[in-house]
Coordinates of C-alpha atoms and ligand atoms in Angstrom, one line a residue:
M1417 CA -18.9 17.8 -7.7
A1418 CA -20.9 20.6 -6.1
S1419 CA -20.8 18.8 -2.8
L1420 CA -17.1 18.3 -3.1
L1421 CA -16.5 22.0 -3.6
R1422 CA -18.3 22.7 -0.4
L1423 CA -15.9 20.6 1.6
M1424 CA -13.9 22.9 3.9
P1425 CA -11.2 22.2 6.4
H1426 CA -12.5 20.7 9.6
P1427 CA -13.0 23.5 12.1
A1428 CA -10.6 21.8 14.5
F1429 CA -7.9 21.8 11.8
R1430 CA -8.0 25.5 11.0
G1431 CA -5.4 27.9 12.4
F1432 CA -3.3 25.2 13.9
N1433 CA 0.2 26.5 13.8
A1434 CA 2.3 23.7 12.4
I1435 CA 4.7 23.8 9.5
R1436 CA 3.1 23.5 6.2
C1437 CA 4.3 21.1 3.5
S1438 CA 6.6 23.2 1.4
S1439 CA 5.1 24.4 -1.8
A1440 CA 8.4 25.7 -3.1
Y1441 CA 8.9 22.6 -5.0
A1442 CA 5.5 22.7 -6.6
R1443 CA 6.3 22.9 -10.3
T1444 CA 4.0 23.3 -13.2
T1445 CA 4.9 21.0 -16.0
L1446 CA 3.8 21.2 -19.6
R1447 CA 3.8 17.9 -21.3
N1448 CA 4.6 17.8 -25.0
G1449 CA 5.1 14.5 -26.7
G1450 CA 6.3 12.8 -23.6
K1451 CA 8.9 15.6 -22.9
T1452 CA 8.5 17.9 -20.0
K1453 CA 9.2 21.6 -20.1
S1454 CA 9.4 23.7 -17.0
S1455 CA 6.9 26.5 -16.7
R1456 CA 7.9 30.1 -17.1
H1457 CA 7.8 30.5 -13.3
S1458 CA 10.3 27.7 -12.6
L1459 CA 12.5 28.9 -15.4
V1460 CA 12.7 32.4 -14.0
S1461 CA 13.5 31.1 -10.5
A1462 CA 16.1 28.7 -11.9
I1463 CA 17.8 31.7 -13.7
K1464 CA 17.7 33.7 -10.5
K1465 CA 19.4 31.0 -8.6
G1466 CA 22.4 31.0 -11.0
P1467 CA 24.2 28.4 -13.1
A1468 CA 25.3 26.0 -10.2
R1469 CA 21.7 25.6 -9.0
R1470 CA 20.4 25.1 -12.6
E1471 CA 22.9 22.3 -13.1
K1472 CA 21.8 20.6 -9.9
K1473 CA 18.1 20.9 -10.9
A1474 CA 18.8 19.5 -14.4
E1475 CA 20.7 16.6 -12.7
S1476 CA 17.8 15.8 -10.4
E1477 CA 15.3 16.2 -13.1
S1478 CA 17.0 13.5 -15.2
Q1479 CA 16.3 11.2 -12.3
V1480 CA 12.6 11.6 -12.8
F1481 CA 10.7 9.7 -15.5
H1482 CA 7.4 11.3 -16.6
Y1483 CA 5.2 8.3 -17.2
G1484 CA 2.6 8.7 -20.0
A1485 CA 0.4 11.7 -20.6
F1486 CA -1.1 11.8 -17.2
G1487 CA 1.4 10.2 -14.8
G1488 CA -0.3 11.8 -11.8
L1489 CA 2.4 11.4 -9.2
R1490 CA 3.7 14.5 -7.3
E1491 CA 7.4 15.1 -7.7
V1492 CA 9.4 14.2 -4.6
N1493 CA 10.8 17.0 -2.6
D1494 CA 14.6 16.5 -2.8
Q1495 CA 15.3 18.4 0.4
D1496 CA 12.9 16.3 2.5
S1497 CA 14.5 13.1 1.1
Q1498 CA 18.0 14.3 1.9
K1499 CA 17.0 15.2 5.5
I1500 CA 15.4 11.8 6.0
A1501 CA 18.5 10.1 4.4
G1502 CA 20.6 11.7 7.1
V1503 CA 18.4 10.3 9.9
L1504 CA 18.4 6.9 8.3
A1505 CA 22.2 6.9 8.2
K1506 CA 22.2 7.3 12.0
V1507 CA 19.3 5.3 13.2
T1508 CA 19.3 1.6 12.4
D1509 CA 17.8 0.0 15.5
F1510 CA 14.5 0.1 17.3
D1511 CA 16.6 0.7 20.5
Q1512 CA 17.6 4.1 19.1
L1513 CA 14.0 5.2 18.8
K1514 CA 12.0 6.7 21.7
I1515 CA 9.5 3.9 22.3
L1516 CA 8.3 2.4 25.6
P1517 CA 10.2 -0.8 26.3
E1518 CA 7.1 -3.0 26.3
V1519 CA 5.9 -1.6 23.0
R1520 CA 9.4 -2.1 21.5
H1521 CA 9.5 -5.7 22.7
A1522 CA 5.9 -6.4 21.4
V1523 CA 6.4 -4.9 17.9
K1524 CA 9.7 -6.7 17.3
K1525 CA 8.1 -10.0 18.3
A1526 CA 5.0 -9.4 16.2
I1527 CA 7.1 -8.4 13.1
S1528 CA 9.3 -11.5 13.4
S1529 CA 6.2 -13.7 13.4
E1530 CA 4.6 -12.0 10.4
T1531 CA 7.4 -10.8 8.2
I1532 CA 8.1 -12.2 4.8
A1533 CA 11.8 -11.1 5.0
K1534 CA 13.8 -14.3 5.0
S1535 CA 17.1 -13.1 6.3
L1536 CA 16.1 -13.6 9.9
D1537 CA 18.5 -15.6 12.0
S1538 CA 16.8 -18.7 13.4
S1539 CA 19.3 -19.0 16.2
K1540 CA 18.0 -15.7 17.7
T1541 CA 14.9 -15.3 19.9
A1542 CA 11.8 -13.9 18.3
G1543 CA 12.3 -10.3 17.3
E1544 CA 16.0 -10.0 18.4
D1545 CA 17.3 -9.4 14.9
I1546 CA 14.4 -7.2 13.7
K1547 CA 15.5 -3.8 12.5
P1548 CA 13.2 -0.9 11.6
S1549 CA 12.6 -0.2 8.0
P1550 CA 13.4 3.3 6.7
V1551 CA 9.8 4.5 6.9
Q1552 CA 9.5 3.1 10.4
V1553 CA 12.6 5.1 11.5
A1554 CA 11.3 8.3 9.8
V1555 CA 7.8 8.1 11.2
I1556 CA 8.6 6.9 14.7
Q1557 CA 11.4 9.4 15.1
K1558 CA 9.3 12.3 13.9
L1559 CA 6.1 11.5 15.8
S1560 CA 7.9 10.7 19.1
K1561 CA 9.2 14.2 19.4
T1562 CA 5.7 15.6 20.2
L1563 CA 3.7 12.4 20.7
M1564 CA 1.9 13.4 23.9
N1565 CA 1.4 17.1 23.0
R1566 CA -2.3 17.9 23.3
Q1567 CA -2.8 19.9 20.1
L1568 CA -3.8 18.4 16.8
Q1569 CA -0.9 17.1 14.7
V1570 CA -1.5 16.0 11.1
H1571 CA 1.0 13.9 9.2
M1572 CA 1.1 12.7 5.7
V1573 CA 3.3 9.5 5.5
A1574 CA 4.3 8.2 2.1
A1575 CA 6.9 5.5 1.3
E1576 CA 7.3 2.8 -1.3
T1577 CA 5.1 -0.3 -1.5
G1578 CA 5.8 -3.1 0.9
S1579 CA 8.1 -1.0 3.1
G1580 CA 6.4 -1.7 6.4
K1581 CA 4.1 1.4 6.6
T1582 CA 1.6 -0.5 8.7
M1583 CA 4.0 -0.9 11.6
A1584 CA 5.3 2.6 10.9
Y1585 CA 2.0 4.1 12.1
L1586 CA 1.2 1.3 14.6
V1587 CA 4.3 1.8 16.7
P1588 CA 3.5 5.5 17.6
L1589 CA -0.2 4.5 18.0
F1590 CA 0.6 1.8 20.5
D1591 CA 3.1 4.0 22.3
Y1592 CA 0.6 6.8 22.5
L1593 CA -2.1 4.5 24.0
K1594 CA 0.3 2.9 26.5
R1595 CA 1.8 6.3 27.5
G1596 CA -1.7 7.6 28.0
E1597 CA -2.3 4.8 30.5
Q1598 CA 1.0 5.4 32.4
D1599 CA 1.6 9.1 32.2
T1600 CA -1.8 10.3 33.6
P1601 CA -3.1 7.5 35.9
E1602 CA -5.9 9.7 37.2
S1603 CA -7.4 10.3 33.7
W1604 CA -6.8 6.7 32.8
D1605 CA -8.8 5.6 35.9
Q1606 CA -11.7 7.7 34.6
I1607 CA -11.8 6.2 31.1
K1608 CA -10.6 2.7 31.5
D1609 CA -14.0 1.2 32.2
K1610 CA -16.0 3.5 30.0
A1611 CA -17.7 2.7 26.7
I1612 CA -15.3 4.6 24.4
V1613 CA -13.2 4.2 21.3
R1614 CA -9.6 5.5 21.8
S1615 CA -8.3 5.2 18.3
V1616 CA -9.5 4.4 14.8
I1617 CA -7.7 3.0 11.7
L1618 CA -9.7 3.6 8.5
V1619 CA -9.0 1.7 5.3
P1620 CA -10.9 1.6 2.0
T1621 CA -11.8 -2.2 1.6
H1622 CA -12.9 -5.1 3.7
E1623 CA -9.8 -7.1 2.6
L1624 CA -7.7 -4.4 4.2
V1625 CA -9.8 -4.4 7.3
E1626 CA -8.9 -8.1 7.7
Q1627 CA -5.2 -7.6 6.9
V1628 CA -4.6 -4.6 9.2
Y1629 CA -6.7 -6.1 12.0
K1630 CA -4.6 -9.2 12.0
T1631 CA -1.4 -7.2 12.6
V1632 CA -3.1 -4.9 15.1
K1633 CA -4.5 -7.9 17.1
L1634 CA -1.2 -9.7 17.2
N1635 CA 0.4 -6.6 18.8
A1636 CA -2.6 -5.7 20.9
D1637 CA -2.7 -9.1 22.6
L1638 CA 0.9 -8.7 23.6
L1639 CA 0.3 -5.2 25.0
G1640 CA -3.0 -5.8 26.7
L1641 CA -5.0 -3.5 24.4
H1642 CA -8.5 -4.1 23.1
A1643 CA -8.6 -4.3 19.3
F1644 CA -11.8 -4.6 17.3
R1645 CA -12.6 -4.9 13.6
W1646 CA -15.8 -3.8 12.1
N1647 CA -16.3 -5.5 8.7
M1648 CA -19.2 -6.9 6.8
D1649 CA -19.9 -9.8 9.2
T1650 CA -20.0 -7.6 12.3
S1651 CA -23.4 -6.8 13.7
Y1652 CA -24.2 -3.6 15.6
N1653 CA -24.7 -5.8 18.7
D1654 CA -21.1 -7.1 18.3
F1655 CA -19.9 -3.6 18.3
I1656 CA -22.0 -2.5 21.2
E1657 CA -20.8 -5.4 23.3
A1658 CA -17.1 -4.7 22.4
V1659 CA -17.3 -1.0 23.1
K1660 CA -18.8 -1.5 26.5
A1661 CA -15.4 -2.9 27.5
R1662 CA -13.6 0.0 25.8
I1663 CA -12.1 -0.3 22.3
D1664 CA -8.5 0.8 22.2
I1665 CA -8.1 0.3 18.4
L1666 CA -11.0 0.1 16.0
V1667 CA -10.2 -1.0 12.4
T1668 CA -12.9 -0.3 9.9
T1669 CA -14.0 1.7 6.8
P1670 CA -15.3 5.3 6.7
G1671 CA -18.7 3.9 5.7
K1672 CA -19.1 1.9 8.9
I1673 CA -18.3 5.0 11.0
L1674 CA -21.0 7.0 9.3
N1675 CA -23.5 4.1 9.6
M1676 CA -23.2 4.5 13.4
F1677 CA -25.1 7.8 13.1
K1678 CA -27.8 6.3 10.9
V1679 CA -29.1 3.5 13.3
R1680 CA -31.0 3.9 16.5
I1681 CA -29.5 0.9 18.1
I1682 CA -26.2 2.7 18.8
N1683 CA -26.9 5.3 21.5
R1684 CA -25.1 8.6 21.1
P1685 CA -22.3 7.5 18.7
E1686 CA -20.8 11.0 19.1
R1687 CA -20.1 10.2 22.7
L1688 CA -18.4 6.9 21.9
L1689 CA -16.2 8.6 19.3
S1690 CA -15.4 11.6 21.4
G1691 CA -12.6 9.5 23.0
V1692 CA -10.8 9.0 19.6
R1693 CA -7.4 10.7 20.1
F1694 CA -5.4 9.0 17.3
A1695 CA -6.8 8.4 13.8
V1696 CA -5.0 6.8 10.9
L1697 CA -6.1 6.7 7.3
D1698 CA -4.4 3.9 5.5
E1699 CA -4.3 4.0 1.7
A1700 CA -5.1 7.7 2.2
D1701 CA -4.6 8.6 -1.5
T1702 CA -7.6 6.3 -2.2
L1703 CA -9.6 7.4 0.8
M1704 CA -9.1 11.1 -0.2
D1705 CA -9.8 10.7 -3.9
R1706 CA -13.0 12.1 -5.5
S1707 CA -15.1 9.1 -5.1
W1708 CA -14.4 8.7 -1.4
L1709 CA -13.6 12.2 -0.2
E1710 CA -17.0 13.3 1.2
E1711 CA -17.5 10.0 3.1
T1712 CA -13.9 10.0 4.5
H1713 CA -14.0 13.7 5.5
N1714 CA -17.3 13.2 7.3
A1715 CA -15.9 10.2 9.1
I1716 CA -12.9 12.3 10.2
K1717 CA -15.2 15.0 11.4
S1718 CA -16.8 12.6 13.8
F1719 CA -13.5 12.5 15.8
P1720 CA -13.5 16.1 17.1
N1721 CA -10.9 15.5 19.9
T1722 CA -8.1 13.9 17.8
N1723 CA -4.5 14.7 18.8
H1724 CA -3.0 12.7 15.9
L1725 CA -4.3 12.4 12.4
V1726 CA -2.0 10.2 10.2
F1727 CA -2.6 9.9 6.4
C1728 CA -0.6 7.0 5.1
S1729 CA 0.0 5.9 1.4
A1730 CA 2.5 4.4 -1.0
T1731 CA 2.0 7.3 -3.5
I1732 CA 1.3 11.0 -3.4
P1733 CA -0.8 11.7 -6.4
S1734 CA -0.8 15.4 -7.3
E1735 CA -4.6 15.5 -6.8
F1736 CA -4.2 14.0 -3.3
H1737 CA -1.6 16.6 -2.4
K1738 CA -3.9 19.4 -3.5
T1739 CA -6.8 18.0 -1.4
M1740 CA -4.5 17.7 1.7
D1741 CA -3.3 21.3 1.2
R1742 CA -6.9 22.5 1.0
L1743 CA -8.5 20.5 3.8
F1744 CA -5.5 20.0 6.2
P1745 CA -3.2 22.9 5.5
T1746 CA -1.1 22.2 8.6
S1747 CA -0.1 18.7 7.6
E1748 CA 3.5 17.8 7.6
A1749 CA 4.9 15.2 5.1
I1750 CA 7.1 12.3 6.1
T1751 CA 8.5 10.6 3.0
T1752 CA 11.4 8.2 2.3
P1753 CA 14.1 8.6 -0.4
K1754 CA 12.7 5.7 -2.4
L1755 CA 9.2 7.1 -2.7
H1756 CA 7.7 6.7 -6.2
K1757 CA 10.4 4.2 -7.3
I1758 CA 9.8 0.6 -8.2
S1759 CA 12.0 -1.6 -6.0
Q1760 CA 15.3 -2.6 -7.6
K1761 CA 14.7 -6.0 -6.3
I1762 CA 12.0 -6.4 -8.9
D1763 CA 13.1 -7.8 -12.2
F1764 CA 10.9 -5.8 -14.7
K1765 CA 10.5 -7.3 -18.1
L1766 CA 8.4 -6.8 -21.2
I1767 CA 6.5 -9.3 -23.3
D1768 CA 6.0 -8.0 -26.8
A1769 CA 2.7 -9.6 -28.1
S1770 CA 3.2 -8.1 -31.5
L1771 CA 6.0 -10.5 -32.3
N1772 CA 5.8 -14.1 -33.4
P1773 CA 4.4 -16.5 -32.4
Y1774 CA 1.7 -14.3 -30.7
K1775 CA 1.0 -12.2 -33.8
G1776 CA -0.7 -9.5 -31.8
S1777 CA -2.6 -11.8 -29.4
K1778 CA -2.0 -10.6 -25.9
I1779 CA -3.9 -13.6 -24.4
K1780 CA -1.6 -16.0 -26.2
A1781 CA 1.4 -14.1 -24.9
L1782 CA 0.0 -14.2 -21.4
A1783 CA -0.8 -17.9 -21.5
Q1784 CA 2.7 -18.6 -22.7
A1785 CA 4.2 -16.4 -20.0
L1786 CA 2.2 -18.2 -17.3
Y1787 CA 3.4 -21.6 -18.6
A1788 CA 7.0 -20.4 -18.6
I1789 CA 6.6 -19.1 -15.0
M1790 CA 5.1 -22.4 -13.9
K1791 CA 8.0 -24.4 -15.4
D1792 CA 11.0 -22.2 -14.7
G1793 CA 12.3 -24.1 -11.7
T1794 CA 12.0 -21.2 -9.3
E1795 CA 10.3 -21.5 -5.9
E1796 CA 11.0 -25.2 -6.0
G1797 CA 8.9 -27.3 -3.7
F1798 CA 6.3 -24.5 -3.2
E1799 CA 3.0 -23.8 -4.9
K1800 CA 3.5 -20.7 -7.1
R1801 CA 1.1 -17.9 -7.4
C1802 CA 0.8 -15.1 -10.0
L1803 CA -1.3 -11.9 -10.1
V1804 CA -2.5 -10.7 -13.4
F1805 CA -3.7 -7.1 -13.6
V1806 CA -6.1 -5.8 -16.2
N1807 CA -7.2 -2.1 -16.6
E1808 CA -11.0 -2.7 -17.0
K1809 CA -13.1 -4.9 -14.7
K1810 CA -15.0 -6.3 -17.7
D1811 CA -11.8 -7.9 -18.9
A1812 CA -11.0 -9.7 -15.7
K1813 CA -13.6 -12.5 -16.1
K1814 CA -13.0 -12.8 -19.8
V1815 CA -9.2 -13.2 -19.4
A1816 CA -9.6 -15.7 -16.6
E1817 CA -12.0 -17.8 -18.6
Q1818 CA -9.8 -17.8 -21.6
L1819 CA -6.8 -18.8 -19.6
S1820 CA -8.7 -21.7 -17.9
E1821 CA -10.7 -23.0 -20.8
R1822 CA -8.3 -22.5 -23.7
Y1823 CA -5.0 -22.9 -22.0
G1824 CA -5.8 -25.0 -18.9
H1825 CA -4.4 -22.6 -16.4
S1826 CA -5.7 -22.7 -12.8
C1827 CA -7.3 -19.2 -12.7
V1828 CA -9.8 -17.1 -10.8
S1829 CA -11.0 -13.6 -11.5
L1830 CA -11.9 -11.0 -8.9
T1831 CA -13.5 -7.6 -9.3
G1832 CA -15.6 -5.3 -7.1
E1833 CA -18.7 -7.0 -8.5
D1834 CA -18.0 -10.1 -6.4
A1835 CA -19.6 -10.3 -3.0
I1836 CA -17.2 -9.4 -0.3
S1837 CA -17.2 -12.9 1.3
E1838 CA -16.4 -14.3 -2.2
R1839 CA -13.6 -11.8 -2.6
L1840 CA -12.0 -12.7 0.8
D1841 CA -12.3 -16.3 -0.2
K1842 CA -10.6 -15.9 -3.6
I1843 CA -7.6 -13.9 -2.3
S1844 CA -6.9 -16.1 0.7
A1845 CA -4.6 -18.4 -1.3
F1846 CA -2.6 -15.4 -2.4
V1847 CA -2.3 -13.3 0.7
S1848 CA -1.1 -16.2 2.8
P1849 CA 2.5 -17.5 2.6
P1850 CA 3.1 -20.1 -0.2
K1851 CA 2.2 -23.7 0.6
R1852 CA 4.7 -26.5 0.4
L1853 CA 3.8 -28.9 -2.4
D1854 CA 4.2 -31.9 -0.1
E1855 CA 1.5 -30.4 2.2
I1856 CA -1.1 -30.0 -0.5
S1857 CA -2.9 -32.5 -2.6
L1858 CA -1.9 -31.8 -6.2
D1859 CA -4.7 -31.1 -8.7
L1860 CA -2.5 -30.0 -11.6
P1861 CA -3.9 -28.1 -14.5
S1862 CA -3.6 -29.9 -17.8
T1863 CA -2.2 -27.0 -19.8
S1864 CA -3.1 -29.2 -22.7
N1865 CA -3.6 -26.8 -25.5
E1866 CA -1.2 -27.0 -28.3
T1867 CA -0.7 -23.3 -28.4
I1868 CA 1.5 -23.5 -25.4
A1869 CA 5.0 -24.6 -26.3
R1870 CA 6.0 -27.4 -24.0
E1871 CA 9.8 -26.9 -24.3
P1872 CA 11.7 -24.7 -24.0
T1873 CA 10.1 -22.4 -21.4
V1874 CA 11.9 -19.4 -22.8
L1875 CA 9.4 -17.0 -24.3
P1876 CA 10.2 -16.7 -28.0
N1877 CA 10.9 -13.3 -29.3
S1878 CA 10.4 -11.6 -26.0
N1879 CA 13.0 -10.3 -23.7
I1880 CA 12.0 -12.9 -21.1
K1881 CA 14.5 -15.6 -20.6
L1882 CA 13.4 -18.1 -18.0
A1883 CA 15.7 -21.0 -17.4
T1884 CA 14.3 -24.5 -17.2
P1885 CA 16.5 -26.5 -15.0
D1886 CA 16.4 -30.3 -15.4
S1887 CA 15.0 -30.6 -11.9
A1888 CA 11.9 -28.7 -13.0
R1889 CA 11.2 -30.7 -16.1
G1890 CA 8.4 -33.2 -16.1
K1891 CA 8.2 -33.0 -12.3
K1892 CA 5.0 -32.7 -10.5
S1893 CA 6.6 -29.8 -8.7
A1894 CA 5.1 -27.2 -11.1
T1895 CA 1.8 -25.7 -10.0
L1896 CA 0.6 -22.2 -10.5
K1897 CA -2.4 -20.4 -9.2
V1898 CA -3.4 -17.3 -11.1
L1899 CA -5.6 -14.4 -9.9
V1900 CA -6.8 -12.0 -12.6
T1901 CA -8.0 -8.8 -11.1
T1902 CA -8.1 -5.0 -11.3
D1903 CA -6.7 -2.1 -9.4
L1904 CA -9.1 -2.9 -6.6
M1905 CA -6.6 -5.5 -5.3
A1906 CA -3.5 -3.4 -6.1
R1907 CA -3.8 -1.2 -3.0
G1908 CA -2.2 -2.2 0.2
L1909 CA -2.7 -5.9 0.1
N1910 CA 0.3 -7.8 1.4
F1911 CA 0.4 -10.8 -1.0
Q1912 CA 2.9 -12.8 1.0
G1913 CA 5.6 -14.2 -1.1
V1914 CA 3.9 -13.8 -4.5
R1915 CA 6.9 -13.6 -6.8
N1916 CA 5.2 -12.9 -10.1
V1917 CA 3.0 -10.1 -11.3
I1918 CA 1.8 -9.7 -14.9
L1919 CA 0.5 -6.4 -16.2
F1920 CA -1.8 -7.6 -19.0
D1921 CA -2.6 -4.0 -19.9
V1922 CA -0.1 -1.2 -19.6
P1923 CA -1.2 0.8 -16.5
K1924 CA -2.8 4.1 -17.4
T1925 CA -0.9 6.2 -14.8
S1926 CA 2.3 5.9 -12.9
I1927 CA 0.1 5.7 -9.7
D1928 CA -1.4 2.4 -11.0
L1929 CA 2.0 1.1 -12.2
V1930 CA 3.6 1.7 -8.7
H1931 CA 0.8 0.0 -6.8
R1932 CA 0.4 -3.0 -9.1
A1933 CA 4.1 -3.7 -9.4
G1934 CA 4.4 -3.3 -5.7
R1935 CA 2.3 -6.4 -5.0
T1936 CA 5.6 -8.3 -5.4
G1937 CA 9.2 -7.5 -4.2
R1938 CA 7.9 -6.5 -0.8
M1939 CA 10.2 -5.7 2.1
M1940 CA 13.2 -5.9 -0.2
Q1941 CA 12.3 -9.5 -1.3
G1942 CA 12.8 -10.5 -5.0
G1943 CA 10.0 -10.5 -7.5
R1944 CA 9.3 -10.3 -11.2
V1945 CA 6.9 -8.0 -13.1
F1946 CA 6.1 -8.7 -16.7
M1947 CA 4.3 -6.1 -18.8
V1948 CA 2.5 -7.2 -22.0
I1949 CA 3.0 -4.6 -24.7
D1950 CA 1.8 -4.6 -28.3
K1951 CA 1.9 -2.3 -31.4
K1952 CA -0.6 0.2 -29.8
T1953 CA 1.6 0.6 -26.7
K1954 CA 3.3 3.9 -26.5
S1955 CA 7.1 4.2 -26.5
W1956 CA 7.2 5.4 -22.9
A1957 CA 5.8 2.1 -21.7
K1958 CA 8.7 0.3 -23.3
A1959 CA 11.2 2.4 -21.3
V1960 CA 9.9 1.2 -17.9
P1961 CA 12.4 -1.8 -17.4
K1962 CA 15.3 0.6 -17.9
I1963 CA 13.7 3.2 -15.6
V1964 CA 13.5 0.5 -12.9
R1965 CA 17.1 -0.7 -13.4
N1966 CA 18.3 2.9 -13.2
N1967 CA 16.4 3.5 -10.0
K1968 CA 14.5 6.5 -11.4
T1969 CA 11.6 8.2 -9.7
L1970 CA 8.3 8.1 -11.5
S1971 CA 6.1 11.1 -11.8
Ligands
ATP2228 N1 11.0 -4.0 10.3 C1 10.6 -5.0 9.6 N2 11.4 -6.0 9.2 C2 11.1 -7.0 8.5 N3 9.8 -7.1 7.9 C3 8.9 -6.2 8.2 C4 9.2 -5.1 9.0 N4 8.1 -4.3 9.1 C5 7.2 -4.9 8.4 N5 7.6 -6.0 7.9 C6 6.9 -6.9 6.9 O1 6.9 -6.3 5.6 C7 5.7 -6.7 4.9 C8 5.1 -5.5 4.3 O2 4.6 -4.6 5.2 P1 3.3 -3.7 5.0 O3 2.2 -4.5 4.4 O4 3.1 -2.9 6.2 O5 3.9 -2.7 3.8 P2 3.3 -1.4 3.2 O6 4.4 -0.4 3.2 O7 2.1 -1.0 4.0 O8 2.8 -1.8 1.8 P3 1.7 -1.2 0.7 O9 2.3 0.1 0.3 O10 1.6 -2.2 -0.3 O11 0.5 -0.9 1.5 C9 4.8 -7.4 5.9 O12 4.9 -8.8 5.7 C10 5.4 -7.1 7.3 O13 5.3 -8.1 8.2

């Protein structure tokens, strides 16, 4: 902790005269038996503002659900949301945003080849019907106003899970790099053949290095930019060879940046990194939490000439907000109206393991739910995948073993203890789009144990009602792959087309709930989240399905 306390704002970030995130909305809340009381301070200010304001505040407060004893999410600033809603009502097309034509063309093409959104019109040429998502409109519109200004600009971007945040920060980044080449040809001539890195994207895990790099590379090839990823397989020599020909976008982890300074083979790393003008921290709430902060902050400090520093995340935990206020007091927030809400496209259901026939056995309830999902007739013709989240890493292996050995489910477990190559291998079947059953050889699990009811597939005594159409009965069409994992895999990963998530344990905080549920229902696609509850589960957990249905914000 002592070392954390010593962290001060980066010298380059002090005294920069940008607008601060408003703290007027910072509210101290006292939690008492699940109910929230406003602190004296906010009560006094509410009285000062008079009855009309008080009513408005009460109304907006009722839209917020305080999850558990330590929800952890910062309350959303209503004024910011309303301002953004106004922009979103007017801007609906990439053509309305200030982006270089070649960048606009490339990103639309890249999105159309990668997106999971199914509403695309096949009669149109690639990218023609692609529209920007709300966070893309908000970020591109805001950053484009001062994109090429020379002074440091710090932004904190936050929007709901699966809303297209990667492209939201990539579009301004590509635009910045291409404009740099075109606007000042003399300076470009001087650097184009130099060994430099022009921009960096930092992420917390190697899985995310792979995922983000894939998207970056697709666009970079269309734009003639040099992209490079530095992950666990990359040698220092690979990096040296790549940087000789200029790296326009480097995707890596903070640890890899700091390693450059620890080895002799990389000559003057500070010179290579002095060219970094645009830096992005994806999954910033993780990268700036206690366990990462020192490393991340030191990595940022090695980019002393940055013009743009973008912190991007799906949630703004209160702790993260405080850290940003302390280290980057000039940062401006860009958020969307749906921040900290679970997508209404997600069907959120509870499985009560305390009822018969589970009699308090959560594993039995889970096995039955998986069986029901496998046989429910949805995703017909495709291999189904389901993610199961547990709170503790020690439980992941145990749960997966029980599901495979006792109940015959096709299961793998994954935690931070697995080697990185093993982790990448295990998630590959889940992060890629679903396979057609006629394209894979079927090796069906037996699901032979008598504890799993064969028919019907409705979960008894739970509020899950999964239909079993005739077409699904007895057919070989039912396969289900299950990944049992922890919060490690809940951040940022784009599990393409995974329609089912089961929360085997009730998440401890609203932050965990938002991230885990957000692995499905991405980019407004449908998905189902089942949360297993039992006698020990607190009443607030039972309220979550209603909170999702009523579109309430979590705090
Ligand atoms: N404008 C768009 N139209 C349609 N699909 C899009 C668009 N932009 C991005 N996508 C697709 O949406 C999916 C989710 O995008 P992305 O992974 O960037 O979400 P995210 O907001 O970063 O999620 P998370 O919070 O979980 O990190 C991807 O498959 C991506 O290709």
